[in-house]
mmCIF file of C-alpha atoms in Angstrom:
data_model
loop_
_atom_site.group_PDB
_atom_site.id
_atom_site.type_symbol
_atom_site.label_atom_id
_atom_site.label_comp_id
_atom_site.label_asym_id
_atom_site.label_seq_id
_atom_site.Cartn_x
_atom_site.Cartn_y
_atom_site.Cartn_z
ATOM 1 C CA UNK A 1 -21.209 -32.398 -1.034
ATOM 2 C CA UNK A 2 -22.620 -29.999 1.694
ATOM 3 C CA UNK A 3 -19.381 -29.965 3.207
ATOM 4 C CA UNK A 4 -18.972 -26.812 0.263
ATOM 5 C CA UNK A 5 -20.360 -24.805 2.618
ATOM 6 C CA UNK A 6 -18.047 -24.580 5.189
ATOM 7 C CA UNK A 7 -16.831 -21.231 6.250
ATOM 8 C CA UNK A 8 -13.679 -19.832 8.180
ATOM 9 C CA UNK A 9 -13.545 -15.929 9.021
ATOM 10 C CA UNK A 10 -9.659 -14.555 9.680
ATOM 11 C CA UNK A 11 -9.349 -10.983 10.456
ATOM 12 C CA UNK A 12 -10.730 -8.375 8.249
ATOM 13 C CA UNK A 13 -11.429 -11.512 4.880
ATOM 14 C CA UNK A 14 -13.633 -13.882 4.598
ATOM 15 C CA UNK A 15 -12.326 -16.989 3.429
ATOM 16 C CA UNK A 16 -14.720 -19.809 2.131
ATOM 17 C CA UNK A 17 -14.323 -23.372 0.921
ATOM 18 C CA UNK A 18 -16.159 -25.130 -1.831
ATOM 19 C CA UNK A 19 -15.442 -28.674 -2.463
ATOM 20 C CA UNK A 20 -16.424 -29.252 -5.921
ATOM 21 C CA UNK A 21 -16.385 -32.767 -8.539
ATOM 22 C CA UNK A 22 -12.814 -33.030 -10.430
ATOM 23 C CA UNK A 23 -12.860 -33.954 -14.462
ATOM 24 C CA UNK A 24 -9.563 -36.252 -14.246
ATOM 25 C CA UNK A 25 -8.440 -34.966 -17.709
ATOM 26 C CA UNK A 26 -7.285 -32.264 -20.000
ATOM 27 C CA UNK A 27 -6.431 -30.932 -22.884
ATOM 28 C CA UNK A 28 -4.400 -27.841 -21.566
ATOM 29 C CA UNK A 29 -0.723 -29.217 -21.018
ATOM 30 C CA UNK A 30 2.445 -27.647 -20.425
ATOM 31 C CA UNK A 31 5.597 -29.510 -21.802
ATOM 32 C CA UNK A 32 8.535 -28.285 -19.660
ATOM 33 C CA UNK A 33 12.252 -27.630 -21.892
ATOM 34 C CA UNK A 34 14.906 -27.613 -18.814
ATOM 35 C CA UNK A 35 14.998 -29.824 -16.123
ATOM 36 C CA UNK A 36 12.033 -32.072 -16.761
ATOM 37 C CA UNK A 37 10.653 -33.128 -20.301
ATOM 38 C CA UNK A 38 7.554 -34.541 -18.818
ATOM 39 C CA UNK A 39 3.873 -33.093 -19.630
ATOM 40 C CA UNK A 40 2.477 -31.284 -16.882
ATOM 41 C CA UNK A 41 -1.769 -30.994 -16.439
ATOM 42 C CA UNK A 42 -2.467 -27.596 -16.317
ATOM 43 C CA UNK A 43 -4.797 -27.359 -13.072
ATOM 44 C CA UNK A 44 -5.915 -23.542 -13.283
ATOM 45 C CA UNK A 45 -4.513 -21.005 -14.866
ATOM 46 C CA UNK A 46 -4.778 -16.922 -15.100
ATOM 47 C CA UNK A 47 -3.023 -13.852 -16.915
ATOM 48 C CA UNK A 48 -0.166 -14.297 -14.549
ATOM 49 C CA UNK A 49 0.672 -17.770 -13.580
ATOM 50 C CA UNK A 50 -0.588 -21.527 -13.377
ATOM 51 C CA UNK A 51 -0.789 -24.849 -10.823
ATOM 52 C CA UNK A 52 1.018 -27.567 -12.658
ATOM 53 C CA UNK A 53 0.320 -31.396 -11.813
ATOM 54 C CA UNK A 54 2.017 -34.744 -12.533
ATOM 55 C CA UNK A 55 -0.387 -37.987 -12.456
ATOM 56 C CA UNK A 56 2.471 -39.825 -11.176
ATOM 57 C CA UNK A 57 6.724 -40.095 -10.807
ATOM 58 C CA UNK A 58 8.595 -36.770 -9.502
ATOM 59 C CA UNK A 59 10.148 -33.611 -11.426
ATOM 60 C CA UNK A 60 13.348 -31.213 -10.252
ATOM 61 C CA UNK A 61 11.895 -28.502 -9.933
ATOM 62 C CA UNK A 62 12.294 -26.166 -6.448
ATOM 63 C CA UNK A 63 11.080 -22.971 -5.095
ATOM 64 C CA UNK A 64 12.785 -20.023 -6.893
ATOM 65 C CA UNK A 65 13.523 -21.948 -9.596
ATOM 66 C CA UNK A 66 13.141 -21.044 -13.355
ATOM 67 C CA UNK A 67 11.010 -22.934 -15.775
ATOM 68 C CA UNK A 68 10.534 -22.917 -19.651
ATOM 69 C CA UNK A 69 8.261 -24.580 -21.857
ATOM 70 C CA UNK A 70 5.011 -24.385 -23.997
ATOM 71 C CA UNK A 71 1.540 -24.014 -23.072
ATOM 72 C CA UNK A 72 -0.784 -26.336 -25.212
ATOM 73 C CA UNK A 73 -4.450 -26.710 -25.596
ATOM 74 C CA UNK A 74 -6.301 -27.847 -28.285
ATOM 75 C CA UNK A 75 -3.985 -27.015 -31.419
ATOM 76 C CA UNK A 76 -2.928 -23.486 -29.764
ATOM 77 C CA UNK A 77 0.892 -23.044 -28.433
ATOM 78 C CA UNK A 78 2.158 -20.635 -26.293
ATOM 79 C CA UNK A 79 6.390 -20.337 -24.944
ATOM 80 C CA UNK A 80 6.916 -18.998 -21.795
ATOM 81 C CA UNK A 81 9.195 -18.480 -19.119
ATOM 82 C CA UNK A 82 8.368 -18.851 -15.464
ATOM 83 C CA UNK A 83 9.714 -18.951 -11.895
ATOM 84 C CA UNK A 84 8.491 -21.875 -9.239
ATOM 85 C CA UNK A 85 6.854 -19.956 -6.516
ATOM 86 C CA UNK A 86 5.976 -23.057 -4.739
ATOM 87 C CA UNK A 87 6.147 -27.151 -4.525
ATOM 88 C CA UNK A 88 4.020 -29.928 -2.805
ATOM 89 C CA UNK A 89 5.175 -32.676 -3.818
ATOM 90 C CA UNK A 90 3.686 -33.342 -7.833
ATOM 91 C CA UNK A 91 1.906 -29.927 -7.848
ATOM 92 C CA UNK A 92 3.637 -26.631 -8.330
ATOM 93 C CA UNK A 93 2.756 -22.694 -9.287
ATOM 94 C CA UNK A 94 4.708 -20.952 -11.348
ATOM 95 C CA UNK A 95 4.738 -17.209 -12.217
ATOM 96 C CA UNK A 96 4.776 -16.138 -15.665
ATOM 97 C CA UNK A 97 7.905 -14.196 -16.583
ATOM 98 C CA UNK A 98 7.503 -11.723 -19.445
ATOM 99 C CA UNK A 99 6.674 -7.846 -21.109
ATOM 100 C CA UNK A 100 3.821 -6.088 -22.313
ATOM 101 C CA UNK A 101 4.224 -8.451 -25.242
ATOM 102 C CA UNK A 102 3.615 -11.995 -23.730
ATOM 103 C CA UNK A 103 0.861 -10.283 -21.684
ATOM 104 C CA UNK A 104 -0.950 -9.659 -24.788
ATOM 105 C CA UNK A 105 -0.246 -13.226 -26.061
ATOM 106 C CA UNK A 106 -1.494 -15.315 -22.892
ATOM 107 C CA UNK A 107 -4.827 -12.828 -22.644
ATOM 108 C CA UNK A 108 -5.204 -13.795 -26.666
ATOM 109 C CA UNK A 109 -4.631 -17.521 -25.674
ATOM 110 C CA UNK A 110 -6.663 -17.327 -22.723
ATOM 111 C CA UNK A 111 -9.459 -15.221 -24.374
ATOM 112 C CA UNK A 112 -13.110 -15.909 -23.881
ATOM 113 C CA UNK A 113 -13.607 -17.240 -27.755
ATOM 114 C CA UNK A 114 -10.654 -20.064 -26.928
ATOM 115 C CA UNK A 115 -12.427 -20.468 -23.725
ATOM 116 C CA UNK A 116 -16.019 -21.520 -25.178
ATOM 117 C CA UNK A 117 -14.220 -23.761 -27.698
ATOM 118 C CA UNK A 118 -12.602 -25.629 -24.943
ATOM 119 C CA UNK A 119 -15.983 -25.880 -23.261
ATOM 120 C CA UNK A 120 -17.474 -29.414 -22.515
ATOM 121 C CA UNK A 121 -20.703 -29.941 -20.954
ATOM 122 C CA UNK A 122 -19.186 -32.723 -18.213
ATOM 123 C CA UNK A 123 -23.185 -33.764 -17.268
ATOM 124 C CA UNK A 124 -23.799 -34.993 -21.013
ATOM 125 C CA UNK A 125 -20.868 -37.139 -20.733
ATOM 126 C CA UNK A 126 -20.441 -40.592 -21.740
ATOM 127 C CA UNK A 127 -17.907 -41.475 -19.275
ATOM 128 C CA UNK A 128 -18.631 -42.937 -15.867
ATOM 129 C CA UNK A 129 -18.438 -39.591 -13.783
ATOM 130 C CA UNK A 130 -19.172 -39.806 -10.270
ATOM 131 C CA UNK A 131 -21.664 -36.614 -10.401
ATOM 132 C CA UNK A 132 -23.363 -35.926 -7.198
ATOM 133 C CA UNK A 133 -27.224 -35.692 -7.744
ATOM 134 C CA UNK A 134 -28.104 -32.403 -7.411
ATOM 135 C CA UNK A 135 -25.422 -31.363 -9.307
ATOM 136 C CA UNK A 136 -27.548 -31.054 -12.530
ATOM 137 C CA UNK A 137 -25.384 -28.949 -15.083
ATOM 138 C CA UNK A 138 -21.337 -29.022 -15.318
ATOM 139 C CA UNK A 139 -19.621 -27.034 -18.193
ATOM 140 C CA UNK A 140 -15.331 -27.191 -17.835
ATOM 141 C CA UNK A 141 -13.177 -25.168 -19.947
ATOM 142 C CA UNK A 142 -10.268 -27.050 -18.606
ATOM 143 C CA UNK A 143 -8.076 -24.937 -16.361
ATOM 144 C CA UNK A 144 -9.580 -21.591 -17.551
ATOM 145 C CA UNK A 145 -13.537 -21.979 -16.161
ATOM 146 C CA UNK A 146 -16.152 -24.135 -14.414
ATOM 147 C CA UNK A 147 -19.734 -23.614 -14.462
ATOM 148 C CA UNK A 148 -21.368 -25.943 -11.909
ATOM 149 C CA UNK A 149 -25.312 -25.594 -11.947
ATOM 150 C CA UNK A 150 -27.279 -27.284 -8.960
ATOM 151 C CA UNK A 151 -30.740 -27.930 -8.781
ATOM 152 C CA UNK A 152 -33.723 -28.717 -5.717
ATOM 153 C CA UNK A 153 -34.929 -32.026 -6.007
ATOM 154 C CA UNK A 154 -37.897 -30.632 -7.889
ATOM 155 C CA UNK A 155 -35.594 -29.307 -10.789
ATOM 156 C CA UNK A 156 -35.638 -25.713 -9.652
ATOM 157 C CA UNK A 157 -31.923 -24.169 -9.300
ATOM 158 C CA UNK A 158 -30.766 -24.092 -5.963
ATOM 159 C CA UNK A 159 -27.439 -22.447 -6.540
ATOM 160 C CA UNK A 160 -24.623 -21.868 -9.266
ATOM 161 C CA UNK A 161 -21.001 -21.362 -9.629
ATOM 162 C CA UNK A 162 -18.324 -19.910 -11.971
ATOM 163 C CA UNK A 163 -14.759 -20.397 -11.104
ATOM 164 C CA UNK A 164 -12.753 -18.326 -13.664
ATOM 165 C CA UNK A 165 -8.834 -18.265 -14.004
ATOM 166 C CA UNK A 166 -8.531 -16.101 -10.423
ATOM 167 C CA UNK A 167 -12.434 -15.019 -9.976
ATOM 168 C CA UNK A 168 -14.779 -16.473 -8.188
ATOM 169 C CA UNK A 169 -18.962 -15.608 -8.547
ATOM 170 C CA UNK A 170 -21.543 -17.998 -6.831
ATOM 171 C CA UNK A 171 -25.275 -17.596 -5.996
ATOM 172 C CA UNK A 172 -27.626 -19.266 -3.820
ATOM 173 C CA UNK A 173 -30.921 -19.391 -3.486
ATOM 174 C CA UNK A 174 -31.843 -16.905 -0.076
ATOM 175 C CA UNK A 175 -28.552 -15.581 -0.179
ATOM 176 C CA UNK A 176 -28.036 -13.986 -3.641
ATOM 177 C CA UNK A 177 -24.962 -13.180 -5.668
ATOM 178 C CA UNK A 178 -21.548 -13.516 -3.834
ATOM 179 C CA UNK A 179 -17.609 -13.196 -5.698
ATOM 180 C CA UNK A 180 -14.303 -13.650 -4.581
ATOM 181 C CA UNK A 181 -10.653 -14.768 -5.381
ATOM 182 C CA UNK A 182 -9.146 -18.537 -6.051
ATOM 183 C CA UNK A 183 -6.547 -18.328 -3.366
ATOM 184 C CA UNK A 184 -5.939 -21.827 -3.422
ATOM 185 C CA UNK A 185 -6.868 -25.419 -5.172
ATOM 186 C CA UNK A 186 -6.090 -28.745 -4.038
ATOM 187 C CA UNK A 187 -6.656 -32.374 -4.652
ATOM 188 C CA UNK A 188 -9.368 -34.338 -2.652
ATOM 189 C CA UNK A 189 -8.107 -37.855 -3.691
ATOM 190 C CA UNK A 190 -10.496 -40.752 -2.298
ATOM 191 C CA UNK A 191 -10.875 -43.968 -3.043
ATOM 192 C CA UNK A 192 -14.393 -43.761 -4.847
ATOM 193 C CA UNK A 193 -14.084 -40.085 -5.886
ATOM 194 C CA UNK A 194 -12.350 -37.103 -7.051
ATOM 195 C CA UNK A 195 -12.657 -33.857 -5.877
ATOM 196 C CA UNK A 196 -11.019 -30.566 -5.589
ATOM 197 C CA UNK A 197 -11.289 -28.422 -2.877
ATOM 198 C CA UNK A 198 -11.322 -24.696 -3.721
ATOM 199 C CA UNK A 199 -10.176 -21.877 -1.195
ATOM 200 C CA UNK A 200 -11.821 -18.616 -1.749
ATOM 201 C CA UNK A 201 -11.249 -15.207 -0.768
ATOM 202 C CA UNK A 202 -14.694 -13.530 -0.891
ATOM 203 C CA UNK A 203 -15.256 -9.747 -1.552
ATOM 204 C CA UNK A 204 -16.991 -7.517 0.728
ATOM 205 C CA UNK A 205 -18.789 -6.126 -2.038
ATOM 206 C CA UNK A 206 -20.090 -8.016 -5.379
ATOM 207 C CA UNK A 207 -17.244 -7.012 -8.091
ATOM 208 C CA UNK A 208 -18.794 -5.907 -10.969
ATOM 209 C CA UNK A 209 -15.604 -6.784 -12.804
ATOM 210 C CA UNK A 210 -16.128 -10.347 -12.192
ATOM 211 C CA UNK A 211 -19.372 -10.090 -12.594
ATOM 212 C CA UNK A 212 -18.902 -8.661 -16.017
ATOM 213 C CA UNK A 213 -16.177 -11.757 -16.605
ATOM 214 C CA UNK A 214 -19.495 -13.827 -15.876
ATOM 215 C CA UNK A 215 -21.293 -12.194 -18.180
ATOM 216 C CA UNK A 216 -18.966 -12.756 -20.953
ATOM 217 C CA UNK A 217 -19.170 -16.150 -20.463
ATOM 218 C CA UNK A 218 -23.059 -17.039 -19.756
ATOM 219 C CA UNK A 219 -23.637 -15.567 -22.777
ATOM 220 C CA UNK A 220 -21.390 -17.453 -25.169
ATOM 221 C CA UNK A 221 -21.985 -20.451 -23.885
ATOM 222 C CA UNK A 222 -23.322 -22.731 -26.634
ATOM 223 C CA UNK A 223 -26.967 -23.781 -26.686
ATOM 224 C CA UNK A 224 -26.927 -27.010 -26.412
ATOM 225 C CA UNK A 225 -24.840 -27.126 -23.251
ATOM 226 C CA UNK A 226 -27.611 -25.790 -20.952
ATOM 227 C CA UNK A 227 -31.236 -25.666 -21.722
ATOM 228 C CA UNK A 228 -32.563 -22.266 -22.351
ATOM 229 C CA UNK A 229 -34.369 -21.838 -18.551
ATOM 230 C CA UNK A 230 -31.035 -22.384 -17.214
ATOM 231 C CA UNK A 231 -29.577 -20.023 -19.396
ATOM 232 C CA UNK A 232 -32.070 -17.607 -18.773
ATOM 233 C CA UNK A 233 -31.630 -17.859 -15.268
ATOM 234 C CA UNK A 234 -27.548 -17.636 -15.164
ATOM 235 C CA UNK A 235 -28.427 -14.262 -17.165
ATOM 236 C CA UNK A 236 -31.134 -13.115 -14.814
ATOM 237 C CA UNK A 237 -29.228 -13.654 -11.821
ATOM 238 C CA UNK A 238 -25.890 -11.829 -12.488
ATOM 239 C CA UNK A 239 -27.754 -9.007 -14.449
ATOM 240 C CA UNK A 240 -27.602 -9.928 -18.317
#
């Protein structure tokens, strides 16, 4: 997993990759009304559009072209409109269409108390998840967040992450607090695991608004998910 590390500098940005472990379900869905009646995964998600994926078979759908359907996730419904703003083959982003009105409704459906009650804690799993070892703590709000904790072999945290919708915070131990933007996320399909690969474009300053989207989060995040030290050091580290 040290491969997460790799860096590529172009021009005046900094752009980063982190490979990170892929949960191969979810409960956010979008059910598509014209041209496909399929169930799409939602892979991530933010106030203004979303990465749909098929698990298999083909859909319609081309770049420029409009989309319909209805957000689900976990008893919640949205409808929306969209336009395709790009294909590879069973993955596609879309771009929300819609007024001052349906921005209000996906910030309410995409608001941090539906985010925390989507939350799983992936490392108390019963399923047979390929986890990498020093990957001690996982939380997954399905496309919305991650939370990926990562510890020294002696227990101590050696670094953290929180991908959220379009934001981006990480810090490691020596080098401190770093944030950025999701520019891209892909599929790392291998025979024995599954992984995504995240594209970042980091800041050249810490953003104090994603910072304080961090916050939000560390501090709702249920108490038995992460043991209090952890917690305590999430909070100390972005500046609860």
């Amino acid at each position: 997993m040290e491969n997460h590390l790799s860096l590529i500098k172009t021009g005046y940005q900094d752009i980063e990759k982190r490979v990170f472990p892929r949960f191969p379900f979810s409960y956010l869905t979008f059910k598509a009304q014209n041209g496909s009646e399929r169930a799409f995964a939602v892979k991530d998600i933010s106030y203004t559009g979303m990465q749909l994926s098929l698990k298999d078979g083909g859909h319609p759908y081309k770049n420029g072209q409009s989309v319909s359907g209805v957000l689900h996730w976990r008893g919640a419904s949205l409808d929306l409109n969209a336009q395709v703003k790009w294909v590879h083959g069973q993955r596609l982003g879309v771009e929300f269409n819609g007024d001052a009105s349906f921005e209000n409704q996906i910030k309410e459906f995409l608001s941090i108390d539906n985010i925390i009650r989507g939350m799983r804690a992936l490392h108390q799993s019963r399923m047979n998840l390929d986890i990498p070892s020093d990957l001690h703590y996982w939380l997954q709000a399905d496309g919305p967040v991650e939370v990926f904790v990562w510890c020294h072999k002696d227990g101590e945290i050696s670094r953290f992450q929180l991908v959220m919708m379009e934001s981006f915070v990480e810090y490691q131990d020596g080098k401190g607090l770093k944030t950025g933007r999701v520019i891209t996320k892909r599929d790392l399909d291998t025979p024995l695991v599954q992984e995504d690969e995240f594209v970042f474009e980091m800041d050249e300053a810490v953003s104090e608004e994603r910072l304080q989207f961090a916050h939000q989060i560390v501090s709702r995040i249920p108490a038995d998910y992460l043991p209090e030290r952890v917690t305590d050091f999430l909070r100390l580290k972005l500046g609860l």
